[in-house]
C-alpha atoms as a printed R data frame, in Angstrom:
    type eleno elety resid chain resno       x       y       z
1   ATOM     1    CA   MET     A     1 184.570  36.486 115.897
2   ATOM     2    CA   ASP     A     2 182.701  38.318 118.605
3   ATOM     3    CA   HIS     A     3 179.100  37.461 119.190
4   ATOM     4    CA   GLY     A     4 176.588  40.053 120.156
5   ATOM     5    CA   GLY     A     5 173.179  41.467 119.351
6   ATOM     6    CA   HIS     A     6 170.368  39.031 118.487
7   ATOM     7    CA   GLY     A     7 170.706  36.293 121.097
8   ATOM     8    CA   GLY     A     8 174.318  35.398 120.397
9   ATOM     9    CA   MET     A     9 174.223  35.949 116.638
10  ATOM    10    CA   THR     A    10 177.353  36.741 114.676
11  ATOM    11    CA   MET     A    11 177.025  40.446 114.009
12  ATOM    12    CA   ASP     A    12 180.239  41.417 112.221
13  ATOM    13    CA   LEU     A    13 179.889  39.302 109.084
14  ATOM    14    CA   PRO     A    14 180.993  40.914 105.815
15  ATOM    15    CA   PRO     A    15 178.470  41.051 102.921
16  ATOM    16    CA   PHE     A    16 177.514  37.563 101.771
17  ATOM    17    CA   THR     A    17 179.306  35.993  98.814
18  ATOM    18    CA   LEU     A    18 179.273  32.329  97.870
19  ATOM    19    CA   GLY     A    19 183.008  32.096  98.549
20  ATOM    20    CA   ARG     A    20 182.589  33.447 102.061
21  ATOM    21    CA   GLY     A    21 179.531  31.308 102.672
22  ATOM    22    CA   LEU     A    22 181.303  28.076 101.746
23  ATOM    23    CA   GLU     A    23 184.310  28.582 104.016
24  ATOM    24    CA   PHE     A    24 184.689  25.550 106.251
25  ATOM    25    CA   THR     A    25 183.892  26.271 109.895
26  ATOM    26    CA   GLY     A    26 183.456  22.713 111.193
27  ATOM    27    CA   GLU     A    27 180.334  23.146 113.311
28  ATOM    28    CA   PRO     A    28 181.049  20.288 115.791
29  ATOM    29    CA   PHE     A    29 177.602  18.683 116.161
30  ATOM    30    CA   PHE     A    30 176.971  18.158 112.469
31  ATOM    31    CA   LEU     A    31 180.627  17.500 111.653
32  ATOM    32    CA   VAL     A    32 180.734  14.594 114.110
33  ATOM    33    CA   GLY     A    33 177.345  13.353 112.860
34  ATOM    34    CA   CYS     A    34 178.434  13.427 109.211
35  ATOM    35    CA   LEU     A    35 181.742  11.679 109.894
36  ATOM    36    CA   ALA     A    36 179.986   9.027 112.013
37  ATOM    37    CA   ALA     A    37 177.411   8.405 109.250
38  ATOM    38    CA   LEU     A    38 180.147   7.978 106.625
39  ATOM    39    CA   ALA     A    39 182.207   5.721 108.907
40  ATOM    40    CA   LEU     A    40 179.249   3.437 109.737
41  ATOM    41    CA   TYR     A    41 178.137   3.213 106.114
42  ATOM    42    CA   GLY     A    42 181.704   2.479 104.998
43  ATOM    43    CA   TRP     A    43 182.085  -0.190 107.692
44  ATOM    44    CA   ALA     A    44 178.872  -1.893 106.549
45  ATOM    45    CA   VAL     A    45 179.867  -1.871 102.862
46  ATOM    46    CA   VAL     A    46 183.316  -3.302 103.673
47  ATOM    47    CA   ARG     A    47 181.674  -5.982 105.831
48  ATOM    48    CA   LEU     A    48 179.433  -7.052 102.922
49  ATOM    49    CA   ARG     A    49 182.348  -7.063 100.467
50  ATOM    50    CA   ARG     A    50 184.484  -9.223 102.750
51  ATOM    51    CA   ARG     A    51 181.624 -11.679 102.887
52  ATOM    52    CA   GLY     A    52 181.566 -11.727  99.090
53  ATOM    53    CA   ASP     A    53 178.284  -9.786  98.812
54  ATOM    54    CA   ALA     A    54 177.944  -7.010  96.270
55  ATOM    55    CA   TRP     A    55 176.627  -3.556  97.139
56  ATOM    56    CA   PRO     A    56 175.685  -1.183  94.283
57  ATOM    57    CA   VAL     A    57 178.200   1.649  93.864
58  ATOM    58    CA   GLY     A    58 175.353   4.025  92.990
59  ATOM    59    CA   ARG     A    59 173.895   3.593  96.471
60  ATOM    60    CA   THR     A    60 177.205   4.396  98.126
61  ATOM    61    CA   VAL     A    61 177.582   7.483  95.939
62  ATOM    62    CA   GLY     A    62 174.023   8.617  96.781
63  ATOM    63    CA   PHE     A    63 174.634   8.279 100.516
64  ATOM    64    CA   VAL     A    64 178.039   9.993 100.477
65  ATOM    65    CA   VAL     A    65 176.718  12.914  98.408
66  ATOM    66    CA   GLY     A    66 173.747  13.134 100.796
67  ATOM    67    CA   VAL     A    67 176.051  13.402 103.812
68  ATOM    68    CA   LEU     A    68 178.188  15.976 101.982
69  ATOM    69    CA   THR     A    69 175.120  18.152 101.293
70  ATOM    70    CA   VAL     A    70 174.394  18.183 105.045
71  ATOM    71    CA   ALA     A    71 178.028  19.133 105.773
72  ATOM    72    CA   LEU     A    72 177.919  21.765 103.031
73  ATOM    73    CA   VAL     A    73 175.089  23.733 104.645
74  ATOM    74    CA   MET     A    74 175.879  23.014 108.320
75  ATOM    75    CA   CYS     A    75 179.682  22.881 108.651
76  ATOM    76    CA   THR     A    76 180.466  25.999 106.605
77  ATOM    77    CA   ALA     A    77 179.998  29.745 107.125
78  ATOM    78    CA   LEU     A    78 176.523  29.278 105.567
79  ATOM    79    CA   ASN     A    79 175.569  28.257 109.096
80  ATOM    80    CA   ASP     A    80 176.793  31.619 110.480
81  ATOM    81    CA   TYR     A    81 175.170  33.645 107.706
82  ATOM    82    CA   GLY     A    82 171.991  31.619 108.162
83  ATOM    83    CA   MET     A    83 171.634  33.063 111.657
84  ATOM    84    CA   VAL     A    84 171.324  36.622 110.286
85  ATOM    85    CA   LEU     A    85 170.177  36.202 106.659
86  ATOM    86    CA   PHE     A    86 166.763  34.640 106.021
87  ATOM    87    CA   SER     A    87 167.707  33.753 102.431
88  ATOM    88    CA   VAL     A    88 170.782  31.770 103.539
89  ATOM    89    CA   HIS     A    89 168.790  30.076 106.290
90  ATOM    90    CA   MET     A    90 166.211  29.070 103.680
91  ATOM    91    CA   VAL     A    91 168.907  27.458 101.533
92  ATOM    92    CA   GLN     A    92 170.018  25.474 104.598
93  ATOM    93    CA   HIS     A    93 166.429  24.469 105.398
94  ATOM    94    CA   MET     A    94 165.570  23.407 101.853
95  ATOM    95    CA   VAL     A    95 168.760  21.420 101.304
96  ATOM    96    CA   ILE     A    96 168.609  19.614 104.643
97  ATOM    97    CA   SER     A    97 164.878  18.838 104.474
98  ATOM    98    CA   MET     A    98 164.393  18.128 100.766
99  ATOM    99    CA   LEU     A    99 167.670  17.319  99.042
100 ATOM   100    CA   SER     A   100 169.809  15.560 101.680
101 ATOM   101    CA   PRO     A   101 167.044  13.085 102.720
102 ATOM   102    CA   ILE     A   102 166.409  11.996  99.112
103 ATOM   103    CA   LEU     A   103 170.127  11.375  98.494
104 ATOM   104    CA   LEU     A   104 170.582   9.590 101.833
105 ATOM   105    CA   LEU     A   105 167.574   7.355 101.117
106 ATOM   106    CA   LEU     A   106 168.898   6.519  97.640
107 ATOM   107    CA   GLY     A   107 171.842   5.067  99.569
108 ATOM   108    CA   ALA     A   108 169.439   2.501 101.128
109 ATOM   109    CA   PRO     A   109 170.968   2.748 104.637
110 ATOM   110    CA   VAL     A   110 168.285   0.541 106.259
111 ATOM   111    CA   THR     A   111 168.789  -2.266 103.726
112 ATOM   112    CA   LEU     A   112 172.540  -1.993 104.240
113 ATOM   113    CA   ALA     A   113 172.155  -2.144 108.024
114 ATOM   114    CA   LEU     A   114 169.873  -5.197 107.802
115 ATOM   115    CA   ARG     A   115 172.469  -6.993 105.685
116 ATOM   116    CA   ALA     A   116 175.552  -5.905 107.613
117 ATOM   117    CA   LEU     A   117 174.427  -6.057 111.242
118 ATOM   118    CA   PRO     A   118 175.284  -9.324 112.937
119 ATOM   119    CA   SER     A   119 172.377 -11.568 113.906
120 ATOM   120    CA   ALA     A   120 172.261 -12.832 117.469
121 ATOM   121    CA   SER     A   121 173.544 -16.345 117.933
122 ATOM   122    CA   ARG     A   122 171.060 -18.850 119.310
123 ATOM   123    CA   GLY     A   123 171.222 -19.633 123.002
124 ATOM   124    CA   PRO     A   124 172.423 -23.001 124.357
125 ATOM   125    CA   GLY     A   125 168.850 -24.366 124.252
126 ATOM   126    CA   GLY     A   126 168.378 -23.157 120.682
127 ATOM   127    CA   GLU     A   127 166.203 -20.265 121.825
128 ATOM   128    CA   ARG     A   128 166.267 -16.998 119.861
129 ATOM   129    CA   ARG     A   129 168.373 -14.217 121.242
130 ATOM   130    CA   THR     A   130 168.122 -10.552 120.376
131 ATOM   131    CA   GLY     A   131 171.000  -8.899 118.556
132 ATOM   132    CA   PRO     A   132 171.391  -5.558 116.758
133 ATOM   133    CA   ARG     A   133 169.734  -6.880 113.598
134 ATOM   134    CA   GLU     A   134 166.722  -8.252 115.491
135 ATOM   135    CA   LEU     A   135 166.304  -4.896 117.270
136 ATOM   136    CA   LEU     A   136 166.305  -3.055 113.934
137 ATOM   137    CA   VAL     A   137 163.737  -5.465 112.447
138 ATOM   138    CA   ALA     A   138 161.551  -5.048 115.554
139 ATOM   139    CA   LEU     A   139 161.794  -1.248 115.221
140 ATOM   140    CA   LEU     A   140 160.847  -1.381 111.523
141 ATOM   141    CA   HIS     A   141 157.780  -3.464 112.363
142 ATOM   142    CA   SER     A   142 156.811  -1.410 115.430
143 ATOM   143    CA   ARG     A   143 153.575   0.536 115.691
144 ATOM   144    CA   TYR     A   144 155.636   3.693 116.296
145 ATOM   145    CA   MET     A   145 157.286   3.334 112.867
146 ATOM   146    CA   ARG     A   146 153.951   2.555 111.231
147 ATOM   147    CA   VAL     A   147 152.544   5.806 112.601
148 ATOM   148    CA   ILE     A   148 155.463   8.150 111.886
149 ATOM   149    CA   THR     A   149 155.905   6.958 108.303
150 ATOM   150    CA   HIS     A   150 152.192   6.980 107.416
151 ATOM   151    CA   PRO     A   151 151.218   9.690 104.900
152 ATOM   152    CA   VAL     A   152 148.406  10.827 107.221
153 ATOM   153    CA   PHE     A   153 151.198  11.756 109.651
154 ATOM   154    CA   THR     A   154 154.093  12.702 107.347
155 ATOM   155    CA   ILE     A   155 152.286  15.065 104.961
156 ATOM   156    CA   PRO     A   156 150.799  17.314 107.714
157 ATOM   157    CA   LEU     A   157 154.147  17.179 109.578
158 ATOM   158    CA   PHE     A   158 156.005  18.222 106.429
159 ATOM   159    CA   ILE     A   159 153.624  21.162 105.949
160 ATOM   160    CA   ALA     A   160 153.518  22.140 109.646
161 ATOM   161    CA   SER     A   161 157.328  22.264 109.683
162 ATOM   162    CA   LEU     A   162 156.967  25.335 107.491
163 ATOM   163    CA   TYR     A   163 153.864  27.144 108.650
164 ATOM   164    CA   ALA     A   164 153.747  26.266 112.353
165 ATOM   165    CA   LEU     A   165 157.429  27.025 112.738
166 ATOM   166    CA   TYR     A   166 157.954  30.206 110.735
167 ATOM   167    CA   PHE     A   167 154.650  31.924 111.421
168 ATOM   168    CA   THR     A   168 154.666  31.414 115.208
169 ATOM   169    CA   PRO     A   169 157.060  32.634 117.949
170 ATOM   170    CA   LEU     A   170 158.622  29.140 118.024
171 ATOM   171    CA   PHE     A   171 161.083  30.029 115.263
172 ATOM   172    CA   ASP     A   172 162.457  33.103 117.076
173 ATOM   173    CA   PHE     A   173 162.703  31.099 120.295
174 ATOM   174    CA   LEU     A   174 164.756  28.351 118.609
175 ATOM   175    CA   MET     A   175 166.948  30.853 116.763
176 ATOM   176    CA   GLY     A   176 167.797  32.499 120.088
177 ATOM   177    CA   SER     A   177 170.397  29.832 120.873
178 ATOM   178    CA   LYS     A   178 172.895  27.623 119.059
179 ATOM   179    CA   ALA     A   179 171.293  24.510 120.583
180 ATOM   180    CA   GLY     A   180 167.826  25.592 119.418
181 ATOM   181    CA   HIS     A   181 169.120  26.226 115.914
182 ATOM   182    CA   ILE     A   182 170.791  22.796 115.761
183 ATOM   183    CA   ALA     A   183 167.642  21.108 117.122
184 ATOM   184    CA   MET     A   184 165.606  22.811 114.376
185 ATOM   185    CA   MET     A   185 168.001  21.599 111.664
186 ATOM   186    CA   VAL     A   186 167.943  18.041 113.038
187 ATOM   187    CA   HIS     A   187 164.136  18.247 112.990
188 ATOM   188    CA   PHE     A   188 164.143  19.360 109.329
189 ATOM   189    CA   LEU     A   189 166.393  16.455 108.370
190 ATOM   190    CA   ALA     A   190 164.278  13.930 110.321
191 ATOM   191    CA   VAL     A   191 161.011  15.217 108.822
192 ATOM   192    CA   GLY     A   192 162.501  14.993 105.329
193 ATOM   193    CA   LEU     A   193 163.628  11.426 105.961
194 ATOM   194    CA   VAL     A   194 160.257  10.159 107.229
195 ATOM   195    CA   PHE     A   195 158.402  12.025 104.460
196 ATOM   196    CA   PHE     A   196 160.505  10.701 101.576
197 ATOM   197    CA   TRP     A   197 161.197   7.200 102.980
198 ATOM   198    CA   PRO     A   198 157.925   5.536 101.855
199 ATOM   199    CA   ILE     A   199 157.927   7.610  98.641
200 ATOM   200    CA   MET     A   200 161.443   6.589  97.588
201 ATOM   201    CA   GLY     A   201 160.670   2.974  98.485
202 ATOM   202    CA   VAL     A   202 164.332   1.914  98.271
203 ATOM   203    CA   ASP     A   203 164.465   0.745 101.882
204 ATOM   204    CA   PRO     A   204 162.036  -1.649 103.528
205 ATOM   205    CA   GLY     A   205 159.575   0.180 105.755
206 ATOM   206    CA   PRO     A   206 156.154  -0.301 107.313
207 ATOM   207    CA   HIS     A   207 154.410   1.308 104.305
208 ATOM   208    CA   ARG     A   208 154.961   0.070 100.764
209 ATOM   209    CA   PRO     A   209 152.617   2.151  98.619
210 ATOM   210    CA   GLY     A   210 152.436   1.480  94.882
211 ATOM   211    CA   TYR     A   211 154.090   3.838  92.407
212 ATOM   212    CA   VAL     A   212 150.978   5.916  91.696
213 ATOM   213    CA   MET     A   213 150.297   6.383  95.426
214 ATOM   214    CA   ARG     A   214 153.896   7.451  95.959
215 ATOM   215    CA   MET     A   215 153.614  10.093  93.280
216 ATOM   216    CA   LEU     A   216 150.380  11.363  94.845
217 ATOM   217    CA   GLU     A   217 152.078  11.536  98.265
218 ATOM   218    CA   LEU     A   218 154.947  13.464  96.733
219 ATOM   219    CA   PHE     A   219 152.671  16.005  95.075
220 ATOM   220    CA   ALA     A   220 150.442  16.391  98.140
221 ATOM   221    CA   GLY     A   221 153.167  18.258 100.031
222 ATOM   222    CA   MET     A   222 154.688  20.372  97.294
223 ATOM   223    CA   PRO     A   223 151.977  23.026  96.599
224 ATOM   224    CA   PHE     A   224 152.127  24.025 100.280
225 ATOM   225    CA   HIS     A   225 155.852  24.589  99.904
226 ATOM   226    CA   ALA     A   226 155.354  26.723  96.820
227 ATOM   227    CA   PHE     A   227 152.579  28.716  98.520
228 ATOM   228    CA   PHE     A   228 154.784  29.312 101.579
229 ATOM   229    CA   GLY     A   229 157.486  30.731  99.281
230 ATOM   230    CA   ILE     A   230 154.985  32.961  97.469
231 ATOM   231    CA   ALA     A   231 153.600  34.241 100.814
232 ATOM   232    CA   LEU     A   232 157.104  35.350 101.809
233 ATOM   233    CA   MET     A   233 157.748  36.975  98.422
234 ATOM   234    CA   MET     A   234 154.458  38.906  98.495
235 ATOM   235    CA   ALA     A   235 154.729  40.149 102.097
236 ATOM   236    CA   SER     A   236 155.072  43.919 102.408
237 ATOM   237    CA   GLU     A   237 156.800  43.793 105.802
238 ATOM   238    CA   PRO     A   238 159.311  41.507 107.548
239 ATOM   239    CA   MET     A   239 157.367  38.514 108.906
240 ATOM   240    CA   ILE     A   240 160.008  36.999 111.159
241 ATOM   241    CA   GLU     A   241 161.474  38.815 114.122
242 ATOM   242    CA   THR     A   242 164.881  37.125 113.896
243 ATOM   243    CA   TYR     A   243 165.493  38.508 110.412
244 ATOM   244    CA   SER     A   244 163.657  41.846 110.728
245 ATOM   245    CA   ASP     A   245 166.846  43.866 111.206
246 ATOM   246    CA   PRO     A   246 169.867  42.410 109.369
247 ATOM   247    CA   PRO     A   247 173.277  43.724 110.516
248 ATOM   248    CA   ALA     A   248 174.287  46.844 108.577
249 ATOM   249    CA   SER     A   249 177.599  45.190 107.630
250 ATOM   250    CA   LEU     A   250 175.684  42.801 105.320
251 ATOM   251    CA   GLY     A   251 174.300  45.618 103.201
252 ATOM   252    CA   VAL     A   252 170.842  44.080 102.654
253 ATOM   253    CA   SER     A   253 167.321  45.135 103.592
254 ATOM   254    CA   ALA     A   254 165.088  42.785 105.572
255 ATOM   255    CA   LEU     A   255 162.407  42.837 102.867
256 ATOM   256    CA   SER     A   256 164.654  42.026  99.916
257 ATOM   257    CA   ASP     A   257 166.279  39.258 101.990
258 ATOM   258    CA   GLN     A   258 162.840  37.857 102.885
259 ATOM   259    CA   SER     A   259 161.757  38.028  99.246
260 ATOM   260    CA   SER     A   260 164.887  36.066  98.245
261 ATOM   261    CA   ALA     A   261 164.096  33.487 100.942
262 ATOM   262    CA   GLY     A   262 160.587  33.099  99.512
263 ATOM   263    CA   GLY     A   263 161.965  32.663  96.002
264 ATOM   264    CA   ILE     A   264 164.334  29.964  97.250
265 ATOM   265    CA   ALA     A   265 161.503  28.108  99.054
266 ATOM   266    CA   TRP     A   266 159.308  28.336  95.960
267 ATOM   267    CA   ALA     A   267 161.984  27.173  93.522
268 ATOM   268    CA   PHE     A   268 163.113  24.365  95.814
269 ATOM   269    CA   SER     A   269 159.648  22.823  95.943
270 ATOM   270    CA   GLU     A   270 160.209  21.776  92.318
271 ATOM   271    CA   ILE     A   271 163.722  20.293  92.594
272 ATOM   272    CA   PRO     A   272 162.961  17.289  94.854
273 ATOM   273    CA   SER     A   273 159.841  16.517  92.809
274 ATOM   274    CA   VAL     A   274 161.952  16.158  89.681
275 ATOM   275    CA   ILE     A   275 164.648  14.030  91.361
276 ATOM   276    CA   VAL     A   276 162.102  11.757  93.051
277 ATOM   277    CA   LEU     A   277 160.015  11.399  89.884
278 ATOM   278    CA   VAL     A   278 163.066  10.375  87.854
279 ATOM   279    CA   ALA     A   279 164.024   7.862  90.576
280 ATOM   280    CA   LEU     A   280 160.464   6.463  90.744
281 ATOM   281    CA   VAL     A   281 160.085   6.107  86.974
282 ATOM   282    CA   PHE     A   282 163.457   4.345  86.861
283 ATOM   283    CA   GLN     A   283 162.460   1.983  89.719
284 ATOM   284    CA   TRP     A   284 159.135   1.329  88.010
285 ATOM   285    CA   TYR     A   285 160.916   0.504  84.747
286 ATOM   286    CA   VAL     A   286 163.371  -1.854  86.493
287 ATOM   287    CA   THR     A   287 160.508  -3.610  88.317
288 ATOM   288    CA   GLU     A   288 158.577  -4.063  85.064
289 ATOM   289    CA   GLN     A   289 161.682  -5.462  83.347
290 ATOM   290    CA   ARG     A   290 162.260  -7.861  86.221
291 ATOM   291    CA   GLN     A   291 158.662  -9.089  86.088
292 ATOM   292    CA   ALA     A   292 158.832  -9.523  82.313
293 ATOM   293    CA   ARG     A   293 162.011 -11.602  82.695
294 ATOM   294    CA   ARG     A   294 160.294 -13.676  85.380
295 ATOM   295    CA   ARG     A   295 157.328 -14.290  83.068
296 ATOM   296    CA   ASP     A   296 159.692 -15.335  80.248
297 ATOM   297    CA   ARG     A   297 161.520 -17.734  82.548
298 ATOM   298    CA   ARG     A   298 158.234 -19.226  83.716
299 ATOM   299    CA   ALA     A   299 157.149 -19.676  80.100
300 ATOM   300    CA   ASP     A   300 160.437 -21.430  79.309
301 ATOM   301    CA   ARG     A   301 160.059 -23.690  82.328
302 ATOM   302    CA   ASP     A   302 156.468 -24.832  81.811
303 ATOM   303    CA   GLY     A   303 156.710 -24.947  78.018
304 ATOM   304    CA   ASP     A   304 154.166 -22.199  77.494
305 ATOM   305    CA   LYS     A   305 151.499 -24.117  79.352
306 ATOM   306    CA   GLU     A   306 149.273 -21.022  79.525
307 ATOM   307    CA   LEU     A   307 149.405 -20.538  75.773
308 ATOM   308    CA   ALA     A   308 148.659 -24.228  75.138
309 ATOM   309    CA   ALA     A   309 145.685 -24.058  77.522
310 ATOM   310    CA   TYR     A   310 144.407 -20.944  75.768
311 ATOM   311    CA   ASN     A   311 144.720 -22.616  72.344
312 ATOM   312    CA   ALA     A   312 142.845 -25.658  73.646
313 ATOM   313    CA   TYR     A   313 140.134 -23.332  74.964
314 ATOM   314    CA   LEU     A   314 139.813 -21.680  71.530
315 ATOM   315    CA   ALA     A   315 139.650 -25.101  69.880
316 ATOM   316    CA   SER     A   316 136.856 -26.150  72.262
317 ATOM   317    CA   LEU     A   317 134.872 -23.001  71.370
318 ATOM   318    CA   GLN     A   318 135.393 -23.808  67.686
319 ATOM   319    CA   ALA     A   319 134.186 -27.365  68.211
320 ATOM   320    CA   ARG     A   320 131.139 -26.112  70.123
321 ATOM   321    CA   SER     A   321 130.130 -23.657  67.412
322 ATOM   322    CA   ASN     A   322 130.389 -26.306  64.639
């Protein structure tokens, strides 16, 4: 495939079809990253199993599907089409920033790492040494982590990733090179992970908001996403230089492509909300069940001491009123 035109873009692509878009191209950076993530996760699960510890299958499935969604948009021809079609780029952006992070986080990679990483052995004098697990714990408790996972930081970052990127020259600059494009995609994935991490609440992190707060955090970012999509759909001229003149071979106009991109951004703002809400309600339900069981066990253990005390209290009131 010869590269020419817009800063090394692929210019001779045939009109987009899903079949063509999903052809495997094996973009090396993300392919290596995805394989490494799967290998490390697999190693950790096997390590736990050998030790006789269970690890929920659902978590493994969530993580694997999450990695596959990254590979799907980055290691296929979608990545080539995304350089010249705004609508395809928007699919990549939405998947990697809003779908992949949620699935990866449902896999609880931090919890898995904390359980699988070896602890440092104590030194000859019994003093603590630092091993991989201790380093991870220190990172989780660091001020840096507290800042980058705080909603005051993550919500504006999530929103700025749309507006500050697309509506400034930064986007065209990054799209001018393969490295810039990859850096942008890595940024989208990282922003999605720090935004959804405290909300999903599967992994331990510096912030553990309650369920209602998590839902509020989730909904704080979404209207901006929807509005961004609507702004693109309503625009009467191409708003982004990179996509202002699609190659003739694709057979699309810049405006209709931009309108499709806006529709994708708008529709996608709903999908994560639904997935996360279902996950949160389920977690909430499980937590409630667990607490109810704990209360029952406590009642069994202390022979309903609370109830007896309450009855005695009622009896004393009765005696007082007579």
